[in-house]
N, CA, C and O atoms as a MOPAC input file, in Angstrom:
PM7 MOZYME 1SCF
protein

 N    -22.23700 1    36.58800 1    -1.21400 1
 C    -23.37500 1    36.30300 1    -2.26400 1
 C    -24.20500 1    35.19200 1    -1.60600 1
 O    -24.01100 1    34.75600 1    -0.47100 1
 N    -25.24300 1    34.75300 1    -2.54300 1
 C    -26.15200 1    33.85000 1    -2.08900 1
 C    -25.53500 1    32.25200 1    -1.83900 1
 O    -26.15500 1    31.42300 1    -1.17300 1
 N    -24.54000 1    32.04300 1    -2.32600 1
 C    -23.86500 1    30.73400 1    -2.28800 1
 C    -22.74400 1    30.57900 1    -1.01900 1
 O    -22.25400 1    29.48200 1    -0.75100 1
 N    -22.41700 1    31.75600 1    -0.31000 1
 C    -21.53500 1    31.77900 1     0.79500 1
 C    -20.35500 1    32.61500 1     0.38600 1
 O    -20.31300 1    33.36700 1    -0.58800 1
 N    -19.43000 1    32.38900 1     1.23700 1
 C    -18.19300 1    33.23100 1     1.10400 1
 C    -17.33900 1    33.08400 1    -0.08100 1
 O    -16.82600 1    32.01200 1    -0.40200 1
 N    -17.18100 1    34.31800 1    -0.79900 1
 C    -16.57000 1    34.32600 1    -2.09200 1
 C    -15.19100 1    33.74000 1    -1.98100 1
 O    -14.75700 1    32.98700 1    -2.85300 1
 N    -14.46800 1    34.09200 1    -0.87400 1
 C    -13.00500 1    33.37400 1    -0.71400 1
 C    -13.19900 1    31.91100 1    -0.65700 1
 O    -12.33100 1    31.28300 1    -1.26300 1
 N    -14.10600 1    31.21900 1    -0.09100 1
 C    -14.20800 1    29.75700 1    -0.00700 1
 C    -14.45900 1    29.27200 1    -1.44100 1
 O    -13.99100 1    28.19300 1    -1.80200 1
 N    -15.19500 1    30.04900 1    -2.27900 1
 C    -15.36000 1    29.48000 1    -3.83300 1
 C    -14.14900 1    29.68900 1    -4.42400 1
 O    -13.73900 1    28.78800 1    -5.15600 1
 N    -13.34900 1    30.85400 1    -4.25200 1
 C    -12.06900 1    30.93700 1    -4.79600 1
 C    -11.11800 1    29.92300 1    -4.56800 1
 O    -10.30300 1    29.62200 1    -5.44100 1
 N    -11.16000 1    29.26000 1    -3.24800 1
 C    -10.24900 1    28.36300 1    -2.80000 1
 C    -10.56900 1    26.89100 1    -3.53900 1
 O     -9.72800 1    26.10200 1    -3.96900 1
 N    -12.09300 1    26.74500 1    -3.56200 1
 C    -12.43200 1    25.57800 1    -4.01500 1
 C    -12.07200 1    25.58700 1    -5.57800 1
 O    -11.72900 1    24.53500 1    -6.11900 1
 N    -12.15000 1    26.71900 1    -6.25400 1
 C    -11.51500 1    26.74000 1    -7.81300 1
 C    -10.22400 1    26.44800 1    -7.86600 1
 O     -9.82100 1    25.66600 1    -8.72800 1
 N     -9.33900 1    27.04500 1    -6.92800 1
 C     -7.92000 1    26.68000 1    -6.89100 1
 C     -7.70400 1    25.13600 1    -6.57600 1
 O     -6.75200 1    24.56500 1    -7.10600 1
 N     -8.53000 1    24.47200 1    -5.75900 1
 C     -8.22500 1    23.04800 1    -5.53300 1
 C     -8.65200 1    22.25200 1    -6.89200 1
 O     -7.94500 1    21.36300 1    -7.36700 1
 N     -9.66800 1    22.59500 1    -7.36200 1
 C     -9.91700 1    21.84500 1    -8.44800 1
 C     -8.85900 1    22.15300 1    -9.66700 1
 O     -8.45200 1    21.26300 1   -10.41300 1
 N     -8.53500 1    23.29600 1    -9.75300 1
 C     -7.54000 1    23.66500 1   -10.78100 1
 C     -6.23100 1    22.85900 1   -10.61400 1
 O     -5.70900 1    22.27700 1   -11.56600 1
 N     -5.74300 1    22.85300 1    -9.40800 1
 C     -4.57000 1    22.09000 1    -8.79800 1
 C     -4.88700 1    20.69100 1    -9.56800 1
 O     -4.23400 1    20.35900 1   -10.55700 1
 N     -5.86000 1    19.96100 1    -9.07900 1
 C     -6.12100 1    18.61100 1    -9.39100 1
 C     -6.26700 1    18.42800 1   -10.78200 1
 O     -5.98100 1    17.30500 1   -11.19700 1
 N     -6.69100 1    19.36900 1   -11.69300 1
 C     -6.72500 1    19.20800 1   -13.12300 1
 C     -5.34800 1    19.26700 1   -13.70800 1
 O     -4.97300 1    18.48000 1   -14.57700 1
 N     -4.58200 1    20.25300 1   -13.19000 1
 C     -3.16800 1    20.37500 1   -13.73600 1
 C     -2.40200 1    19.15600 1   -13.41800 1
 O     -1.67500 1    18.67000 1   -14.28400 1
 N     -2.50200 1    18.62500 1   -12.25700 1
 C     -1.83300 1    17.46400 1   -11.82400 1
 C     -2.25700 1    16.37500 1   -12.78700 1
 O     -1.41500 1    15.58700 1   -13.21700 1
 N     -3.53700 1    16.29900 1   -13.14600 1
 C     -3.88900 1    15.13100 1   -13.99100 1
 C     -3.47400 1    15.37000 1   -15.24300 1
 O     -3.30400 1    14.33700 1   -15.89000 1
 N     -3.25100 1    16.36700 1   -15.81000 1
 C     -2.71600 1    16.64800 1   -17.02100 1
 C     -1.21300 1    16.16100 1   -17.29500 1
 O     -0.84100 1    15.67000 1   -18.36100 1
 N     -0.42600 1    16.36700 1   -16.19500 1
 C      0.94700 1    15.97500 1   -16.20000 1
 C      1.11100 1    14.37600 1   -15.97700 1
 O      2.02200 1    13.70200 1   -16.45600 1
 N      0.17400 1    13.95200 1   -15.25200 1
 C      0.17400 1    12.40100 1   -14.89100 1
 C     -1.22300 1    11.90100 1   -14.74200 1
 O     -1.82100 1    12.06300 1   -13.67800 1
 N     -1.80300 1    11.26300 1   -15.82700 1
 C     -3.23000 1    11.04700 1   -15.57500 1
 C     -3.71600 1    10.02300 1   -14.64600 1
 O     -3.04000 1     9.00700 1   -14.48200 1
 N     -4.72800 1    10.17600 1   -14.07400 1
 C     -5.32000 1     9.33800 1   -12.86200 1
 C     -6.26200 1     8.32700 1   -13.49200 1
 O     -6.78900 1     7.43600 1   -12.82600 1
 N     -6.45400 1     8.48700 1   -14.76300 1
 C     -7.55800 1     7.56800 1   -15.36900 1
 C     -7.05600 1     6.06200 1   -15.33900 1
 O     -5.87900 1     5.79100 1   -15.57500 1
 N     -7.86600 1     5.23900 1   -15.08300 1
 C     -7.64100 1     3.70600 1   -15.17100 1
 C     -8.45000 1     3.16200 1   -16.38400 1
 O     -9.42900 1     3.80000 1   -16.77200 1
 N     -8.12100 1     2.14400 1   -16.92400 1
 C     -8.72000 1     1.48700 1   -17.93300 1
 C    -10.03300 1     0.88800 1   -17.64000 1
 O    -10.73200 1     0.36500 1   -18.50800 1
 N    -10.41500 1     0.99200 1   -16.15400 1
 C    -11.59200 1     0.23400 1   -15.90700 1
 C    -12.75900 1     1.34700 1   -15.70300 1
 O    -13.81700 1     0.98100 1   -15.19000 1
 N    -12.60100 1     2.55500 1   -16.05400 1
 C    -13.49000 1     3.61200 1   -16.13500 1
 C    -13.59800 1     4.28900 1   -14.71900 1
 O    -14.66000 1     4.73800 1   -14.28800 1
 N    -12.31500 1     4.32600 1   -13.98000 1
 C    -12.25700 1     4.97200 1   -12.80500 1
 C    -10.98800 1     5.94800 1   -12.93400 1
 O     -9.85600 1     5.58800 1   -13.25800 1
 N    -11.39600 1     7.25700 1   -12.61600 1
 C    -10.33400 1     8.21500 1   -12.42300 1
 C    -10.32300 1     8.91000 1   -11.02400 1
 O    -11.34800 1     9.18500 1   -10.40000 1
 N     -8.97400 1     9.18000 1   -10.57600 1
 C     -8.83900 1     9.52900 1    -9.20500 1
 C     -7.95400 1    10.91500 1    -9.03900 1
 O     -6.88400 1    10.89500 1    -8.43000 1
 N     -8.46000 1    12.05700 1    -9.60000 1
 C     -7.73800 1    13.26600 1    -9.50200 1
 C     -7.48500 1    13.68700 1    -8.20500 1
 O     -8.28900 1    13.35700 1    -7.33400 1
 N     -6.41400 1    14.42700 1    -7.88700 1
 C     -6.25600 1    14.81300 1    -6.40400 1
 C     -5.34800 1    16.15500 1    -6.41900 1
 O     -4.58700 1    16.36200 1    -7.36500 1
 N     -5.45100 1    17.02900 1    -5.37100 1
 C     -4.59500 1    17.95000 1    -4.98800 1
 C     -3.99600 1    17.64900 1    -3.81100 1
 O     -4.62200 1    17.35800 1    -2.79200 1
 N     -2.57300 1    17.71300 1    -3.91700 1
 C     -1.70600 1    17.19400 1    -2.72300 1
 C     -0.89400 1    18.31700 1    -2.15200 1
 O     -0.63000 1    19.38200 1    -2.71000 1
 N     -0.55800 1    17.94200 1    -1.02600 1
 C      0.29500 1    18.89600 1    -0.15800 1
 C     -0.40400 1    20.26700 1     0.09800 1
 O      0.21400 1    21.32800 1     0.02000 1
 N     -1.64100 1    20.18900 1     0.38700 1
 C     -2.48000 1    21.42600 1     0.72800 1
 C     -2.24800 1    21.63700 1     2.28800 1
 O     -2.36900 1    20.67100 1     3.04100 1
 N     -1.93000 1    22.84300 1     2.75600 1
 C     -1.71400 1    22.95700 1     4.08700 1
 C     -3.37400 1    23.25200 1     4.77500 1
 O     -4.29300 1    23.88900 1     4.25800 1
 N     -3.34300 1    22.60100 1     5.98600 1
 C     -4.54900 1    22.89900 1     6.68100 1
 C     -5.63200 1    21.93800 1     6.16200 1
 O     -5.57600 1    21.24600 1     5.14500 1
 N     -6.62000 1    22.02900 1     7.05200 1
 C     -7.77600 1    20.96600 1     6.71500 1
 C     -7.55500 1    19.60900 1     6.87400 1
 O     -6.50800 1    19.13600 1     7.31600 1
 N     -8.56800 1    18.94600 1     6.50600 1
 C     -8.32200 1    17.36100 1     6.59100 1
 C     -8.59500 1    16.84500 1     5.14900 1
 O     -8.96300 1    17.55800 1     4.21600 1
 N     -8.37000 1    15.54300 1     5.09900 1
 C     -8.45800 1    14.71000 1     3.92900 1
 C     -9.82700 1    14.79000 1     3.50400 1
 O    -10.71700 1    14.52000 1     4.31000 1
 N    -10.13200 1    15.18200 1     2.15200 1
 C    -11.32800 1    15.36200 1     1.72800 1
 C    -11.54600 1    14.63400 1     0.47900 1
 O    -10.61500 1    14.68700 1    -0.32500 1
 N    -12.70800 1    13.88700 1     0.11300 1
 C    -13.07600 1    13.20000 1    -1.09100 1
 C    -14.39000 1    13.50200 1    -1.50300 1
 O    -15.34700 1    13.70900 1    -0.75700 1
 N    -14.37800 1    13.51700 1    -2.84600 1
 C    -15.75300 1    13.87100 1    -3.31000 1
 C    -15.85900 1    12.65100 1    -4.52000 1
 O    -14.93400 1    12.38300 1    -5.28600 1
 N    -17.04300 1    12.05600 1    -4.51300 1
 C    -17.38900 1    10.97400 1    -5.55600 1
 C    -18.18000 1    11.25900 1    -6.55800 1
 O    -19.24700 1    11.76100 1    -6.20600 1
 N    -18.03200 1    11.11300 1    -7.70300 1
 C    -19.08400 1    11.28400 1    -8.64900 1
 C    -19.26100 1    10.23000 1    -9.78700 1
 O    -18.25200 1     9.72100 1   -10.27600 1
 N    -20.38900 1     9.91600 1   -10.18600 1
 C    -20.67400 1     8.95200 1   -11.09400 1
 C    -21.29000 1     9.40600 1   -12.33300 1
 O    -22.12000 1    10.31100 1   -12.24700 1
 N    -20.99400 1     8.88700 1   -13.53700 1
 C    -21.66600 1     9.29300 1   -14.62900 1
 C    -22.04300 1     8.19100 1   -15.61100 1
 O    -21.16800 1     7.71300 1   -16.33300 1
 N    -23.14200 1     7.81900 1   -15.66600 1
 C    -23.56700 1     6.56100 1   -16.18400 1
 C    -23.27400 1     6.39000 1   -17.74800 1
 O    -22.97100 1     5.32500 1   -18.28700 1
 N    -23.43300 1     7.76200 1   -18.44800 1
 C    -23.00100 1     7.69700 1   -19.78300 1
 C    -21.45800 1     7.55700 1   -19.95200 1
 O    -20.89500 1     6.93600 1   -20.85400 1
 N    -20.91500 1     8.18800 1   -19.00900 1
 C    -19.45300 1     8.12200 1   -19.25300 1
 C    -18.80700 1     9.52800 1   -20.03400 1
 O    -19.40900 1    10.21700 1   -20.85700 1
 N    -17.64300 1     9.70300 1   -19.61500 1
 C    -17.01600 1    10.94800 1   -20.01900 1
 C    -15.74700 1    10.58200 1   -20.48400 1
 O    -15.11200 1     9.71300 1   -19.88500 1
 N    -15.28700 1    11.15600 1   -21.50800 1
 C    -13.83900 1    10.88500 1   -22.12700 1
 C    -12.82400 1    11.61500 1   -21.23100 1
 O    -12.62600 1    12.80900 1   -21.45700 1
 N    -12.21700 1    11.04700 1   -20.31100 1
 C    -11.12000 1    11.56200 1   -19.46200 1
 C     -9.89300 1    12.04300 1   -19.99100 1
 O     -9.34600 1    13.06300 1   -19.57200 1
 N     -9.42500 1    11.28500 1   -20.95500 1
 C     -8.32400 1    11.49000 1   -22.03900 1
 C     -8.95200 1    11.41500 1   -23.36100 1
 O     -9.44800 1    10.40700 1   -23.86500 1
 N     -8.87400 1    12.64200 1   -23.89300 1
 C     -9.54600 1    12.78100 1   -25.13400 1
 C     -8.96400 1    11.77200 1   -26.19600 1
 O     -9.70900 1    11.43100 1   -27.11400 1
 N     -7.73500 1    11.29300 1   -26.13500 1
 C     -7.60700 1    10.41900 1   -27.36600 1
 C     -7.87200 1     8.77200 1   -26.81000 1
 O     -7.53300 1     7.83700 1   -27.53600 1
 N     -8.39100 1     8.57400 1   -25.70400 1
 C     -8.55300 1     7.32200 1   -25.05800 1
 C    -10.03000 1     7.00600 1   -25.39700 1
 O    -10.86600 1     7.90900 1   -25.36000 1
 N    -10.41100 1     5.55500 1   -25.77600 1
 C    -11.65800 1     5.18800 1   -26.18600 1
 C    -12.39700 1     4.76500 1   -24.85400 1
 O    -13.62800 1     4.72900 1   -24.82700 1
 N    -11.68300 1     4.46800 1   -23.82200 1
 C    -12.20200 1     4.06000 1   -22.51000 1
 C    -12.97400 1     5.31300 1   -21.95500 1
 O    -12.43600 1     6.41900 1   -21.89700 1
 N    -14.19700 1     5.09100 1   -21.57300 1
 C    -14.93800 1     6.11500 1   -20.94600 1
 C    -14.82500 1     6.11300 1   -19.38100 1
 O    -14.79000 1     5.02300 1   -18.81000 1
 N    -14.77500 1     7.11900 1   -18.75600 1
 C    -14.73400 1     7.07500 1   -17.33800 1
 C    -16.20100 1     7.29900 1   -16.59900 1
 O    -16.98700 1     8.17700 1   -16.95500 1
 N    -16.42300 1     6.46300 1   -15.62500 1
 C    -17.80300 1     6.46600 1   -15.22800 1
 C    -17.68100 1     6.79800 1   -13.72100 1
 O    -18.71400 1     7.21400 1   -13.19700 1
 N    -16.67700 1     6.69200 1   -13.00900 1
 C    -16.53800 1     6.98100 1   -11.56100 1
 C    -15.21400 1     7.75000 1   -11.34800 1
 O    -14.11500 1     7.31900 1   -11.69600 1
 N    -15.44900 1     9.00500 1   -10.70500 1
 C    -14.54500 1    10.10200 1   -10.42400 1
 C    -14.34500 1    10.19100 1    -8.74900 1
 O    -15.28000 1    10.36100 1    -7.96700 1
 N    -13.07400 1    10.05600 1    -8.40300 1
 C    -12.91500 1    10.12600 1    -6.92900 1
 C    -11.96500 1    11.39400 1    -6.91600 1
 O    -10.83700 1    11.30300 1    -7.40100 1
 N    -12.40900 1    12.54200 1    -6.37500 1
 C    -11.41300 1    13.61900 1    -6.35100 1
 C    -11.12500 1    13.83400 1    -4.82000 1
 O    -11.97400 1    14.00500 1    -3.94500 1
 N     -9.82300 1    13.79300 1    -4.67700 1
 C     -9.33600 1    14.05600 1    -3.20700 1
 C     -8.64000 1    15.27900 1    -3.19100 1
 O     -8.22100 1    15.84700 1    -4.20000 1
 N     -8.50100 1    15.75000 1    -1.82100 1
 C     -7.73000 1    16.99900 1    -1.38500 1
 C     -6.94900 1    16.45400 1    -0.26000 1
 O     -7.53600 1    16.16500 1     0.78300 1
 N     -5.51200 1    16.26500 1    -0.39500 1
 C     -4.80400 1    15.53800 1     0.66300 1
 C     -3.76900 1    16.60700 1     1.31700 1
 O     -2.76900 1    16.97700 1     0.70200 1
 N     -4.06100 1    17.01900 1     2.47400 1
 C     -3.15000 1    17.93200 1     3.22100 1
 C     -1.92100 1    17.11400 1     3.55800 1
 O     -2.00100 1    15.91500 1     3.82400 1
 N     -0.78500 1    17.78600 1     3.54000 1
 C      0.53900 1    17.30100 1     3.82900 1
 C      0.58600 1    16.31400 1     4.88600 1
 O      1.21500 1    15.27600 1     4.67600 1
 N     -0.08900 1    16.52700 1     6.16800 1
 C     -0.15200 1    15.64400 1     7.16400 1
 C     -0.77500 1    14.33200 1     6.90300 1
 O     -0.67500 1    13.45300 1     7.75800 1
 N     -1.38000 1    14.12800 1     5.84800 1
 C     -2.28000 1    12.88500 1     5.50200 1
 C     -1.77300 1    12.05600 1     4.42900 1
 O     -2.33600 1    11.02500 1     4.06100 1
 N     -0.62600 1    12.54900 1     3.89400 1
 C     -0.06700 1    11.80100 1     2.79400 1
 C      0.27800 1    10.33600 1     2.90200 1
 O      0.34100 1     9.62500 1     1.90000 1
 N      0.49100 1     9.90700 1     4.06900 1
 C      0.91500 1     8.51100 1     4.19700 1
 C     -0.61800 1     7.74900 1     4.12200 1
 O     -0.81400 1     6.79500 1     3.36800 1
 N     -1.61100 1     8.28300 1     4.96400 1
 C     -2.83900 1     7.59800 1     4.86800 1
 C     -3.32100 1     7.74900 1     3.50200 1
 O     -3.85600 1     6.75700 1     3.00800 1
 N     -3.23200 1     8.78000 1     2.81800 1
 C     -3.72200 1     8.85100 1     1.41800 1
 C     -3.20600 1     7.59700 1     0.49900 1
 O     -3.92400 1     6.92600 1    -0.24200 1
 N     -2.12000 1     7.46900 1     0.66600 1
 C     -1.42300 1     6.19700 1    -0.23200 1
 C     -2.13500 1     4.93400 1     0.14900 1
 O     -2.36300 1     4.13400 1    -0.75900 1
 N     -2.53700 1     4.63100 1     1.43500 1
 C     -3.49500 1     3.46800 1     1.73000 1
 C     -4.75500 1     3.44700 1     1.16800 1
 O     -5.27000 1     2.48100 1     0.60500 1
 N     -5.36700 1     4.83600 1     1.38400 1
 C     -6.73300 1     5.02600 1     0.73200 1
 C     -6.82400 1     4.88000 1    -0.71700 1
 O     -7.83200 1     4.40100 1    -1.23600 1
 N     -5.76600 1     5.29000 1    -1.42800 1
 C     -5.67000 1     5.31900 1    -2.94300 1
 C     -5.71400 1     3.79100 1    -3.36600 1
 O     -6.48500 1     3.34100 1    -4.21500 1
 N     -4.75400 1     3.04000 1    -2.63600 1
 C     -4.65600 1     1.69300 1    -2.92700 1
 C     -5.84200 1     0.85500 1    -2.69900 1
 O     -6.12300 1    -0.09700 1    -3.42800 1
 N     -6.60500 1     1.25600 1    -1.57500 1
 C     -7.84700 1     0.54700 1    -1.31100 1
 C     -8.86500 1     0.84700 1    -2.22300 1
 O     -9.50000 1    -0.09600 1    -2.69500 1
 N     -9.13000 1     1.98600 1    -2.55200 1
 C     -9.84500 1     2.57900 1    -3.69400 1
 C     -9.71600 1     1.79300 1    -4.94800 1
 O    -10.69000 1     1.14700 1    -5.33600 1
 N     -8.68800 1     1.78900 1    -5.56600 1
 C     -8.04300 1     1.06400 1    -6.54700 1
 C     -8.37300 1    -0.40700 1    -6.61600 1
 O     -8.86500 1    -0.97200 1    -7.59300 1
 N     -8.06600 1    -0.92600 1    -5.54100 1
 C     -8.14300 1    -2.45800 1    -5.43000 1
 C     -9.80100 1    -2.81900 1    -5.40500 1
 O    -10.22100 1    -3.78000 1    -6.04800 1
 N    -10.53100 1    -2.12100 1    -4.75400 1
 C    -11.98900 1    -2.21500 1    -4.64200 1
 C    -12.70300 1    -2.26700 1    -6.09300 1
 O    -13.39000 1    -3.14900 1    -6.60900 1
 N    -12.21600 1    -0.77500 1    -6.64300 1
 C    -13.10800 1    -0.47600 1    -7.67500 1
 C    -12.42000 1    -1.07600 1    -8.96200 1
 O    -12.89400 1    -0.87200 1   -10.08000 1
 N    -11.30100 1    -1.81000 1    -8.75900 1
 C    -10.68700 1    -2.58100 1    -9.98600 1
 C    -11.52900 1    -3.67400 1   -10.36600 1
 O    -11.36500 1    -4.25000 1   -11.44200 1
 N    -12.51600 1    -4.03000 1    -9.46000 1
 C    -13.26800 1    -5.15000 1    -9.80200 1
 C    -14.74500 1    -4.63600 1   -10.33000 1
 O    -15.40600 1    -3.74200 1    -9.80300 1
 N    -15.11300 1    -5.42000 1   -11.51000 1
 C    -16.22900 1    -4.85400 1   -12.19700 1
 C    -17.61700 1    -4.80400 1   -11.24800 1
 O    -18.52900 1    -3.97700 1   -11.23600 1
 N    -17.40700 1    -6.02300 1   -10.46000 1
 C    -18.63200 1    -6.16000 1    -9.73700 1
 C    -19.08100 1    -5.06100 1    -8.80400 1
 O    -20.24300 1    -4.71700 1    -8.58600 1
 N    -17.83100 1    -4.50300 1    -8.22600 1
 C    -17.92100 1    -3.49300 1    -7.35900 1
 C    -18.14600 1    -2.15900 1    -7.97900 1
 O    -18.72300 1    -1.31900 1    -7.28900 1
 N    -17.79500 1    -1.86500 1    -9.11300 1
 C    -17.97900 1    -0.69400 1    -9.90500 1
 C    -19.43100 1    -0.64400 1   -10.26400 1
 O    -20.08200 1     0.40100 1   -10.27900 1
 N    -19.96400 1    -1.97500 1   -10.58600 1
 C    -21.46400 1    -2.05600 1   -10.97600 1
 C    -22.31000 1    -1.63600 1    -9.72400 1
 O    -23.23500 1    -0.83600 1    -9.86500 1
 N    -22.02800 1    -2.12300 1    -8.60600 1
 C    -22.75200 1    -1.84800 1    -7.49500 1
 C    -22.76300 1    -0.33900 1    -7.35900 1
 O    -23.87900 1     0.15800 1    -7.20800 1
 N    -21.80900 1     0.41100 1    -7.38400 1
 C    -21.58000 1     1.73700 1    -7.33300 1
 C    -22.48200 1     2.51700 1    -8.40000 1
 O    -23.27900 1     3.39000 1    -8.05700 1
 N    -22.28800 1     2.13600 1    -9.68000 1
 C    -23.16900 1     2.52500 1   -10.66600 1
 C    -24.69200 1     2.30800 1   -10.43400 1
 O    -25.48400 1     3.13400 1   -10.88700 1
 N    -25.03100 1     1.45700 1    -9.89100 1
 C    -26.54400 1     1.11000 1    -9.53300 1
 C    -27.22200 1     1.95900 1    -8.40800 1
 O    -28.44600 1     1.96500 1    -8.27400 1
 N    -26.38200 1     2.67600 1    -7.60500 1
 C    -26.84100 1     3.61500 1    -6.53900 1
 C    -27.81700 1     4.65500 1    -7.42800 1
 O    -27.58900 1     5.08800 1    -8.55700 1
 N    -28.85500 1     4.89400 1    -6.65500 1
 C    -29.94000 1     5.78200 1    -7.23400 1
 C    -29.88800 1     7.13700 1    -6.60600 1
 O    -30.17100 1     8.17700 1    -7.19900 1
 N    -29.42900 1     7.02900 1    -5.12000 1
 C    -29.50400 1     8.38900 1    -4.41500 1
 C    -27.94400 1     8.57400 1    -3.82700 1
 O    -27.10700 1     7.67200 1    -3.87200 1
 N    -27.72100 1     9.82600 1    -3.30100 1
 C    -26.47000 1    10.04700 1    -2.63600 1
 C    -26.28400 1     9.12900 1    -1.31900 1
 O    -25.18600 1     8.73200 1    -0.93100 1
 N    -27.40400 1     8.87500 1    -0.74700 1
 C    -27.27000 1     7.93300 1     0.49000 1
 C    -26.76500 1     6.50200 1     0.06400 1
 O    -25.84900 1     5.85800 1     0.57500 1
 N    -27.55100 1     6.17000 1    -0.95600 1
 C    -27.25000 1     4.60600 1    -1.47300 1
 C    -25.57800 1     4.75500 1    -2.08100 1
 O    -24.77900 1     3.84500 1    -1.86100 1
 N    -25.28800 1     5.64400 1    -2.63600 1
 C    -23.89300 1     5.90600 1    -3.14300 1
 C    -22.95100 1     5.63200 1    -1.95000 1
 O    -22.09300 1     4.75000 1    -1.94400 1
 N    -23.21100 1     6.49100 1    -0.94000 1
 C    -22.41700 1     6.44700 1     0.39600 1
 C    -22.40000 1     5.06500 1     0.94500 1
 O    -21.31600 1     4.55000 1     1.21900 1
 N    -23.49400 1     4.43800 1     1.12400 1
 C    -23.70900 1     3.12700 1     1.62400 1
 C    -22.91300 1     2.09100 1     0.88800 1
 O    -22.22300 1     1.25300 1     1.46800 1
 N    -23.02900 1     2.17800 1    -0.32400 1
 C    -22.27300 1     1.37800 1    -1.28000 1
 C    -20.74700 1     1.55200 1    -1.28800 1
 O    -20.01100 1     0.57800 1    -1.44000 1
 N    -20.30100 1     2.73300 1    -1.13200 1
 C    -18.90400 1     3.09900 1    -0.95300 1
 C    -18.40600 1     2.44900 1     0.26600 1
 O    -17.56600 1     1.55200 1     0.19900 1
 N    -18.90700 1     2.88000 1     1.41200 1
 C    -18.61700 1     2.29300 1     2.67200 1
 C    -18.54500 1     0.74900 1     2.74700 1
 O    -17.54400 1     0.27400 1     3.28300 1
 N    -19.41600 1    -0.01600 1     2.30700 1
 C    -19.63000 1    -1.38600 1     2.38700 1
 C    -18.60500 1    -1.96400 1     1.53400 1
 O    -17.97000 1    -2.93400 1     1.95000 1
 N    -18.34200 1    -1.40300 1     0.22200 1
 C    -17.37000 1    -1.89600 1    -0.64000 1
 C    -15.92300 1    -1.71100 1    -0.10400 1
 O    -15.11600 1    -2.59700 1    -0.38300 1
 N    -15.53000 1    -0.69900 1     0.60300 1
 C    -14.07400 1    -0.26400 1     0.91600 1
 C    -13.82900 1    -0.74300 1     2.29700 1
 O    -12.68300 1    -0.60400 1     2.72600 1
 N    -14.80600 1    -1.33400 1     3.13200 1
 C    -14.51500 1    -1.38000 1     4.66500 1
 C    -13.39700 1    -2.49000 1     4.83000 1
 O    -12.79200 1    -2.55400 1     5.90000 1
 N    -13.10000 1    -3.38900 1     3.76700 1
 C    -11.88300 1    -4.47400 1     4.10900 1
 C    -10.82800 1    -4.07800 1     3.39500 1
 O     -9.76600 1    -4.67800 1     3.56400 1
 N    -10.90700 1    -2.98200 1     2.44800 1
 C     -9.58400 1    -2.66800 1     1.70900 1
 C     -8.96200 1    -1.38700 1     1.99100 1
 O     -7.84700 1    -1.05700 1     1.58500 1
 N     -9.88300 1    -0.54800 1     2.84000 1
 C     -9.16800 1     0.65900 1     3.44800 1
 C     -9.08800 1     0.61500 1     4.93600 1
 O    -10.06900 1     0.69600 1     5.67500 1
 N     -7.91600 1     0.49000 1     5.30500 1
 C     -7.47100 1     0.49600 1     6.98300 1
 C     -6.68400 1     1.56900 1     7.29800 1
 O     -6.28100 1     1.72100 1     8.45100 1

């Protein structure tokens, strides 16, 4: 199709579904407007992150009044599980600070968002 290999889209759908199902069991939403859903123990490929921001906020947990503004979705292959734990801790530490979340939310372009992410996490993710 015009968007590429249909098998790749099916795989992407499965990854997203895996992340959502894990989050239903154990929410990755934090009270500071950050959520970090993930699909773990995937065979093959490398550690992959997708970062999304929503200035209006989304209700990650229906009964929760806190809105989520920053979502970090990750795909963690089995071989990267140890590094992923350090990555998760670094992202949580960094964006647990309101000042760092505000900088991320102020980004206007994908390039600005990436630059902000790299700068904010350079001392917390090793």
